[in-house]
mmCIF file of C-alpha atoms (C1' of nucleotides) in Angstrom:
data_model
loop_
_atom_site.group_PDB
_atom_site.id
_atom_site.type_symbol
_atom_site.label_atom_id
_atom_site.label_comp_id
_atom_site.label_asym_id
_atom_site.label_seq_id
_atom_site.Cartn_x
_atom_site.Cartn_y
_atom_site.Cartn_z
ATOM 1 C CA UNK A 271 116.017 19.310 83.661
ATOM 2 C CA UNK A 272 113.242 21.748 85.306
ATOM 3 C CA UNK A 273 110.618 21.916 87.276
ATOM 4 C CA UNK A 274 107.510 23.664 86.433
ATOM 5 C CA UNK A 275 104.597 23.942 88.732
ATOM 6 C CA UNK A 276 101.095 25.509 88.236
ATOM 7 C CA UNK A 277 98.653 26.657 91.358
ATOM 8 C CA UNK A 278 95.258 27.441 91.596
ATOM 9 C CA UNK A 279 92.256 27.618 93.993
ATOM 10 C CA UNK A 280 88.959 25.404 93.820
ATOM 11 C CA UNK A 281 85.707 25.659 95.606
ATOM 12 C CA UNK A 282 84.078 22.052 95.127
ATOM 13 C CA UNK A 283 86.404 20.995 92.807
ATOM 14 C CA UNK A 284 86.073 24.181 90.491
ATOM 15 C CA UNK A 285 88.783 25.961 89.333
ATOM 16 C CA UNK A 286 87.985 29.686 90.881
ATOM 17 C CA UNK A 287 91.611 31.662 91.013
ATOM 18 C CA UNK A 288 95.082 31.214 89.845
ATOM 19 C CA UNK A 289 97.722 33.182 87.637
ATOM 20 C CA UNK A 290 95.623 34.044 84.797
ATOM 21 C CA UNK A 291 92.871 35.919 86.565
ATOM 22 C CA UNK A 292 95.786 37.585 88.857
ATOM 23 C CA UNK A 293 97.559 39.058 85.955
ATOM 24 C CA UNK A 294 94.498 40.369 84.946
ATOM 25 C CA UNK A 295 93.646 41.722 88.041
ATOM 26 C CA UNK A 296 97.529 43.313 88.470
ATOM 27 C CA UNK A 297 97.065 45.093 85.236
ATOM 28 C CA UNK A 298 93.538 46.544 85.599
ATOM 29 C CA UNK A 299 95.087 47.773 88.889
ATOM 30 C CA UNK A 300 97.739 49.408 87.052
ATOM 31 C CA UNK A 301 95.754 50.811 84.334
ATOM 32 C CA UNK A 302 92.346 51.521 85.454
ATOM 33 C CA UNK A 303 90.366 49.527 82.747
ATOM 34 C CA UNK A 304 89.934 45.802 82.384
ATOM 35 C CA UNK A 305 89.227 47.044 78.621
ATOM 36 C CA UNK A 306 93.208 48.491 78.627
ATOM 37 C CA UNK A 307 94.362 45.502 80.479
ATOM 38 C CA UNK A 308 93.261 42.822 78.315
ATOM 39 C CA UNK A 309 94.390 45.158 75.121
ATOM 40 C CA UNK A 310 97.690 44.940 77.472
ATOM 41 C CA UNK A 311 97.909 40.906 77.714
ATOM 42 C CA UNK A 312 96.688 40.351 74.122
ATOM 43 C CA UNK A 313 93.551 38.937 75.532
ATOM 44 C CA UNK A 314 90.266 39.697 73.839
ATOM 45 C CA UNK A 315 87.922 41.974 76.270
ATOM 46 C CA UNK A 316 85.393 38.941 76.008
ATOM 47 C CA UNK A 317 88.270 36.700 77.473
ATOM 48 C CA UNK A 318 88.782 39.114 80.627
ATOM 49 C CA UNK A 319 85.491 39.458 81.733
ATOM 50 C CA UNK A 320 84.464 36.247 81.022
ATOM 51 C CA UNK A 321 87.554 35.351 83.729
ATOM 52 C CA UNK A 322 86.732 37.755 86.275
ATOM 53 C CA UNK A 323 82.827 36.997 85.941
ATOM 54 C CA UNK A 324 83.628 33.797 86.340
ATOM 55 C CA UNK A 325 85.893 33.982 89.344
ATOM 56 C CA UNK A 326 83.544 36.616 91.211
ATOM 57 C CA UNK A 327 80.832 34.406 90.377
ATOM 58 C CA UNK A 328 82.479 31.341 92.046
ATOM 59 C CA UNK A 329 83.886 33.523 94.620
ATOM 60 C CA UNK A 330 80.413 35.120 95.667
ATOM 61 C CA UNK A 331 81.963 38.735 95.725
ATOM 62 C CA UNK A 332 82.907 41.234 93.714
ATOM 63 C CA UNK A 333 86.378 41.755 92.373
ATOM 64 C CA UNK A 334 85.955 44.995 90.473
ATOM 65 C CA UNK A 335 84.355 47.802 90.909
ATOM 66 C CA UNK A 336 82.868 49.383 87.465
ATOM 67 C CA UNK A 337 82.229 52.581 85.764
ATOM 68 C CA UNK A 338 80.391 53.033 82.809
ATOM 69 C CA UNK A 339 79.877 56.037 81.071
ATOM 70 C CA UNK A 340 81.470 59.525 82.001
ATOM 71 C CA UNK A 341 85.103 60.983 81.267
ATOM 72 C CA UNK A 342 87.124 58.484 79.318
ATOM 73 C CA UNK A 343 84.021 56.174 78.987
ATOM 74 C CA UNK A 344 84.162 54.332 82.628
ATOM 75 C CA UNK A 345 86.646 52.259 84.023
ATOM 76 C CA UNK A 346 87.286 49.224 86.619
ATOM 77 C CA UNK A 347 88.896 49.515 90.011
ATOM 78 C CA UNK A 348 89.274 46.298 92.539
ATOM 79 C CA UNK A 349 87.904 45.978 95.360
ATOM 80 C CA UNK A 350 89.464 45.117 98.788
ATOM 81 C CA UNK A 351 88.939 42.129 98.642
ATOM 82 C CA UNK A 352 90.339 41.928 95.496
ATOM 83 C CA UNK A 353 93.574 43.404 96.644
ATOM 84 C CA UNK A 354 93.623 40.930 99.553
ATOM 85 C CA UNK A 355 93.489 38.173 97.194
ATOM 86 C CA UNK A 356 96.070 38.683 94.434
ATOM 87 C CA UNK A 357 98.250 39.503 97.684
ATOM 88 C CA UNK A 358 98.259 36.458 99.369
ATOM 89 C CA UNK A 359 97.870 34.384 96.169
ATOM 90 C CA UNK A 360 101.066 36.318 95.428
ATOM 91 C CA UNK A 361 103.163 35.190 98.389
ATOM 92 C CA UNK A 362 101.725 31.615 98.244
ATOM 93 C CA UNK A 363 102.888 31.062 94.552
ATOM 94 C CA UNK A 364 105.997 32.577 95.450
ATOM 95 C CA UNK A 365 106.760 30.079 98.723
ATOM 96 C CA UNK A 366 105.133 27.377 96.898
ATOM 97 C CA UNK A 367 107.794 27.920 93.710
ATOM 98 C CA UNK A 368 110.531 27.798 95.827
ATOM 99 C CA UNK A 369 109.859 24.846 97.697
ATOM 100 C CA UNK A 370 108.931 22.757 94.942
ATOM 101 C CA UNK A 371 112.357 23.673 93.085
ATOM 102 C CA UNK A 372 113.781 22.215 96.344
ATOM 103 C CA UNK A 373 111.740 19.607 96.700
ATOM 104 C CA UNK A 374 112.592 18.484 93.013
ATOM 105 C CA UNK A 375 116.333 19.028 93.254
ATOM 106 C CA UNK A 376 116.030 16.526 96.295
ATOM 107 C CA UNK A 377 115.155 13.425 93.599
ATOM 108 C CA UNK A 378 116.550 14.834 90.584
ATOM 109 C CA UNK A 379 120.011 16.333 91.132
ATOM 110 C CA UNK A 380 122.339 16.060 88.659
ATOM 111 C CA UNK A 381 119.769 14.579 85.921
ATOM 112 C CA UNK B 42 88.763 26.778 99.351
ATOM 113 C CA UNK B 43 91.878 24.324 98.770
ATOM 114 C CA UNK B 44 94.503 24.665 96.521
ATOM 115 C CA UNK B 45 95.172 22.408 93.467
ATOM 116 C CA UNK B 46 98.994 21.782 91.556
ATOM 117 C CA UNK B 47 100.138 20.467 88.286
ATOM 118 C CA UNK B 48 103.896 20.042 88.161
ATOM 119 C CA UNK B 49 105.915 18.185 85.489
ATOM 120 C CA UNK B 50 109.295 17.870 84.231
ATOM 121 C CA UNK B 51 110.704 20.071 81.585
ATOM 122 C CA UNK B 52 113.750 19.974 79.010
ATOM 123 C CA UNK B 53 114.776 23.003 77.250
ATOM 124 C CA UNK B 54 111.438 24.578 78.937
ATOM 125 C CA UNK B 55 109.545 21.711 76.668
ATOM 126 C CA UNK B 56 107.203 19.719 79.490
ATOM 127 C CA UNK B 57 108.946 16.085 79.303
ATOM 128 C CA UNK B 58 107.299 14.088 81.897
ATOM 129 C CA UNK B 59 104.187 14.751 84.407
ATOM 130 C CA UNK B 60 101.593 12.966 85.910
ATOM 131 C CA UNK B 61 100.461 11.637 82.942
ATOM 132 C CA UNK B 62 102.902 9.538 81.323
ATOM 133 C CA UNK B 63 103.701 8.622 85.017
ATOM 134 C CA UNK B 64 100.180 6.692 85.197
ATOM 135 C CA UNK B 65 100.224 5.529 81.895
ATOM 136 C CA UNK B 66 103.815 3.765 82.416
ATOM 137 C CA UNK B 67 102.183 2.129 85.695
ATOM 138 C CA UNK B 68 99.008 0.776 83.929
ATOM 139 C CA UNK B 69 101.792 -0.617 81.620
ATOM 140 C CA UNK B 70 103.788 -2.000 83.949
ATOM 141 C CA UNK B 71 100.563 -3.528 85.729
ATOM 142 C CA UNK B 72 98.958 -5.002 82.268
ATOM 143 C CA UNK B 73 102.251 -5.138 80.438
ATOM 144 C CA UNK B 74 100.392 -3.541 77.526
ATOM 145 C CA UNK B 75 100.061 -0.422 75.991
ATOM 146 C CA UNK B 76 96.963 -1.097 74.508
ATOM 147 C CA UNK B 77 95.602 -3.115 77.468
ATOM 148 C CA UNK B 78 97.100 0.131 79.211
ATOM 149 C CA UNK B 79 95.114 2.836 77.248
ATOM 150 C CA UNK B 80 92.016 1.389 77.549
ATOM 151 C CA UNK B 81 92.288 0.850 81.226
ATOM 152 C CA UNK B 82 92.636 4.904 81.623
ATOM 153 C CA UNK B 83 89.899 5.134 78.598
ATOM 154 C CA UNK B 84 92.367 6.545 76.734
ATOM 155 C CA UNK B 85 92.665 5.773 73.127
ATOM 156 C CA UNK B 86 95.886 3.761 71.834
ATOM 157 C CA UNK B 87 97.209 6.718 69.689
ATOM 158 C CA UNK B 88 96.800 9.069 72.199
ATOM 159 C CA UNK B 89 99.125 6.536 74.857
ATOM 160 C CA UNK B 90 101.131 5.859 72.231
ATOM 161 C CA UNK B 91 101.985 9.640 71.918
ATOM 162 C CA UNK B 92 102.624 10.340 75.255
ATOM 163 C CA UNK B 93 105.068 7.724 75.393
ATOM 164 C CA UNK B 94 106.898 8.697 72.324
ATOM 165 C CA UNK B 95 107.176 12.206 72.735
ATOM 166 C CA UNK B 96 108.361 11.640 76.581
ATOM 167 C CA UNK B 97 111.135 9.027 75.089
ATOM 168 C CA UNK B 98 112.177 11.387 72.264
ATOM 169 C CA UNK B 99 112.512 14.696 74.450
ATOM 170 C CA UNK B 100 114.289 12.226 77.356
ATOM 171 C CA UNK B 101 116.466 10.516 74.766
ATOM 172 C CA UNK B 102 116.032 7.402 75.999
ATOM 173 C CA UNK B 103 113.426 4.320 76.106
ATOM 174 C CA UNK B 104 110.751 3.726 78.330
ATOM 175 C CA UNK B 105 109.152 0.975 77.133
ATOM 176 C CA UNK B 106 110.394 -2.059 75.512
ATOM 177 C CA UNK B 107 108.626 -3.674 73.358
ATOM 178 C CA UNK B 108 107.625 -6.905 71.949
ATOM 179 C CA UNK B 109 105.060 -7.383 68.633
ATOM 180 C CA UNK B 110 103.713 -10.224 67.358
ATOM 181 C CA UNK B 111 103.387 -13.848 69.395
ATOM 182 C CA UNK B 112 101.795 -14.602 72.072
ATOM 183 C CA UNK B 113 98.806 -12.400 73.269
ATOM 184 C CA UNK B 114 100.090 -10.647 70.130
ATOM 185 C CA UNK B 115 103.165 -9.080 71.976
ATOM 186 C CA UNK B 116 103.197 -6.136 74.533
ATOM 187 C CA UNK B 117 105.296 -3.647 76.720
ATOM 188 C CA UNK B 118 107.499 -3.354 79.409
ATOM 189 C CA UNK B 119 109.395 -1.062 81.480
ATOM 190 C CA UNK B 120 112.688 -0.291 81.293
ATOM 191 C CA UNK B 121 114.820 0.167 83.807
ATOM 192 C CA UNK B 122 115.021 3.991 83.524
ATOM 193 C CA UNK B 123 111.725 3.876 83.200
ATOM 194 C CA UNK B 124 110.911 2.297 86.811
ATOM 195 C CA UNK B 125 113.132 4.845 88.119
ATOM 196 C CA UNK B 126 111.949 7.614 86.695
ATOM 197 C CA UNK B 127 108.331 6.970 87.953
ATOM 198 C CA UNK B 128 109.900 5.796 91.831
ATOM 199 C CA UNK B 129 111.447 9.389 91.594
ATOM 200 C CA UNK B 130 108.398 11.265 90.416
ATOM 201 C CA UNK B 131 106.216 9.771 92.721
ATOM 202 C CA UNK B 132 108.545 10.549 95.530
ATOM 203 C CA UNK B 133 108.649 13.933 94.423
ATOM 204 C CA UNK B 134 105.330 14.788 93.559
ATOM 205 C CA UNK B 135 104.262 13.161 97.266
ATOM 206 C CA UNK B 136 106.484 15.412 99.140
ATOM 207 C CA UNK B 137 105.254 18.331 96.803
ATOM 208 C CA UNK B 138 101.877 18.004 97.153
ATOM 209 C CA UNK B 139 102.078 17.988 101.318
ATOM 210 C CA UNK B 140 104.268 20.882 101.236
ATOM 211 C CA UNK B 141 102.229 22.983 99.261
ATOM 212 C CA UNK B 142 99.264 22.300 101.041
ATOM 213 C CA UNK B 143 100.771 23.814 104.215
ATOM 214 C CA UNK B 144 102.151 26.474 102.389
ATOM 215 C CA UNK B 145 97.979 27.014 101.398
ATOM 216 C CA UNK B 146 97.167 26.864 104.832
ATOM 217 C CA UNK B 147 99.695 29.586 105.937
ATOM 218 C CA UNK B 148 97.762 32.270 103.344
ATOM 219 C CA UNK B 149 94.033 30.855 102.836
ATOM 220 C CA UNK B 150 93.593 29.493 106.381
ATOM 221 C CA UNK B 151 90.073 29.963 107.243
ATOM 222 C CA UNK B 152 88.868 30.966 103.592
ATOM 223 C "C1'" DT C 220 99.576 -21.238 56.819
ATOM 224 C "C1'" DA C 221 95.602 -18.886 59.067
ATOM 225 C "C1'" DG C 222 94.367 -16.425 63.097
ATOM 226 C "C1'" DC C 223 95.241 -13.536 66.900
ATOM 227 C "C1'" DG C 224 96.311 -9.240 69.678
ATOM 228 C "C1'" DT C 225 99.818 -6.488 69.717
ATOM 229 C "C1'" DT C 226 102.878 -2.241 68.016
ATOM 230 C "C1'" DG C 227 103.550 1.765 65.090
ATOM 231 C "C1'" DT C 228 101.784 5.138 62.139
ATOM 232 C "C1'" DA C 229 98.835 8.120 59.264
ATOM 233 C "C1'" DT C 230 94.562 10.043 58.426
ATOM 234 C "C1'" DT C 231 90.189 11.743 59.508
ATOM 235 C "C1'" DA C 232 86.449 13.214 62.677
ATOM 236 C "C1'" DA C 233 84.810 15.271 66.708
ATOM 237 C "C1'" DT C 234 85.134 18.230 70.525
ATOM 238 C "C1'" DA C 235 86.677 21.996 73.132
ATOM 239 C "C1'" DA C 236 88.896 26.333 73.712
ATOM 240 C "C1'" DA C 237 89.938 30.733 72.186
ATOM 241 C "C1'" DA C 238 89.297 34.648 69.589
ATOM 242 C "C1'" DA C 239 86.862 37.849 66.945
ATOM 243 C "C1'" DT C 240 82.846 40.437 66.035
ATOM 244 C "C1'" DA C 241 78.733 42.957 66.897
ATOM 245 C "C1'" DT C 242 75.664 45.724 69.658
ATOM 246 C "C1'" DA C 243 73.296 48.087 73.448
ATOM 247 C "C1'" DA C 244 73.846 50.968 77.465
ATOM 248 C "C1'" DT C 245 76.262 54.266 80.264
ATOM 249 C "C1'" DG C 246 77.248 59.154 81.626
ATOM 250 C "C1'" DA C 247 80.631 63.045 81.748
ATOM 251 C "C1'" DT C 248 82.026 66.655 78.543
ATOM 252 C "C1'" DA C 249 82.061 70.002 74.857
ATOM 253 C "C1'" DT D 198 72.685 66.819 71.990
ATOM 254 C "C1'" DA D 199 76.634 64.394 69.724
ATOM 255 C "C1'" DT D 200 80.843 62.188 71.032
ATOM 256 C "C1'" DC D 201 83.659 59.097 73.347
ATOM 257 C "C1'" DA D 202 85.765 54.885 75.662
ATOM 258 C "C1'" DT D 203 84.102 52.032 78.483
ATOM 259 C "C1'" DT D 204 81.190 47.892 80.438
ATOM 260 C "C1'" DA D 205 78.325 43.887 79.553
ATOM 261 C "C1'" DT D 206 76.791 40.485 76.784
ATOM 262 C "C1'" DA D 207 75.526 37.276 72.763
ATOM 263 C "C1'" DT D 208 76.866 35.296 68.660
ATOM 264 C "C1'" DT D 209 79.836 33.612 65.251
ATOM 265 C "C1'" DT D 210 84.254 32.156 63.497
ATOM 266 C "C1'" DT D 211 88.587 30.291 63.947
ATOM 267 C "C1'" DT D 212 92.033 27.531 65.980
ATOM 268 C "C1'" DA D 213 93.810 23.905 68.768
ATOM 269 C "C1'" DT D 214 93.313 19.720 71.136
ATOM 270 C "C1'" DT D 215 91.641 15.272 71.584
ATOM 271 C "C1'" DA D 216 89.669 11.143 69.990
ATOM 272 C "C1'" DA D 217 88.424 7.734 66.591
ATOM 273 C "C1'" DT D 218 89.464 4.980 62.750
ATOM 274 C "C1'" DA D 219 92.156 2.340 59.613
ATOM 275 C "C1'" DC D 220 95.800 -0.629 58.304
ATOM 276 C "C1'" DA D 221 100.361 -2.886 57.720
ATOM 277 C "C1'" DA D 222 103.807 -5.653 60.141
ATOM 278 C "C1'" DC D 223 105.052 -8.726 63.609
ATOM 279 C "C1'" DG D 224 105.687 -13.531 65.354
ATOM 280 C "C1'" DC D 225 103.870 -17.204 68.267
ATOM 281 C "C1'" DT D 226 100.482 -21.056 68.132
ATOM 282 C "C1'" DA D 227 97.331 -24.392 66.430
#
DNA sequence: TAGCGTTGTATTAATAAAAATATAATGATA
DNA sequence: TATCATTATATTTTTATTAATACAACGCTA
């Protein structure tokens, strides 16, 4: 018997960030193309930016920076504020996992 | 900005018990019905029905009790186990839910 | 024994989510 | 100027999830 736990952050109820779209963001990061990323994920290119156009929309700012055209056709890069995000989002899921298996083991030892 | 959680039980990795079933098994215990139960939550019967079943089957062991035929046509009732399991959950998912807000706090505050 | 509101299923319909596809525009390079 | 891989989007198709419907069996009561 397990815990499992998903997080995510709203803005008026809305669903604007959580793992998916910081996976994403890790691996466009990584790669330099949300195009390579989502081939990377087994996500459909429609799927990604439909996630990150939807999260920078409900954010209000931008969370890549795009290329198009040019050597290699373009690419994305994140913004700061981009960085800042999956960084803290990163060591919030991380304390919040931990305390929750805690938290759980409290009621449900031994079951 | 505020942070929203899901959390539920798992078996063998397969998700066994969340916030679901837990309401559903109080709106029984409260109208000691299923039926009464599912429409309560406008849920439809099957659909209740199924969440109990597949909770009992990957917990291996009853929930409800029930009665058919009679009387108001029978009903359902909580076992034992059953009225533990949800004390427990709600317990845990209390305590889980105020920790991980603070945890929020620590990383969004002022966001 | 007829009627009632349940439980327990199976089957079908409706809805939502996800994926696939198609297409235009971009701009560095050869 | 032709090529290329990309972004940005709209549209269609497929898949998965959820809900609705239907019906037999049950057993108390009138």
């Amino acid at each position: 018997m397990n815990i499992k736990s998903k997080f995510w952050i709203t803005l008026d109820g809305e669903k604007v960030f959580g793992k998916g779209p910081c996976t994403l963001l890790k691996m466009v990061e990584k790669l330099g193309s949300l195009n390579k990323a989502a081939k990377e994920l087994n996500m459909s290119y429609s799927k990604a930016w439909g996630i990150i156009n939807r999260a920078e929309r409900l954010l209000g700012y931008s969370l890549l920076e795009t290329k198009t055209g040019g050597t290699g056709g373009g690419g994305s890069y994140l913004t700061d504020k981009a960085k800042i995000l999956i960084k803290d989002y990163d060591l919030f899921s991380n304390e919040a996992r931990i305390s929750l298996e805690g938290i759980f083991k409290k009621y449900f030892k031994g079951l």
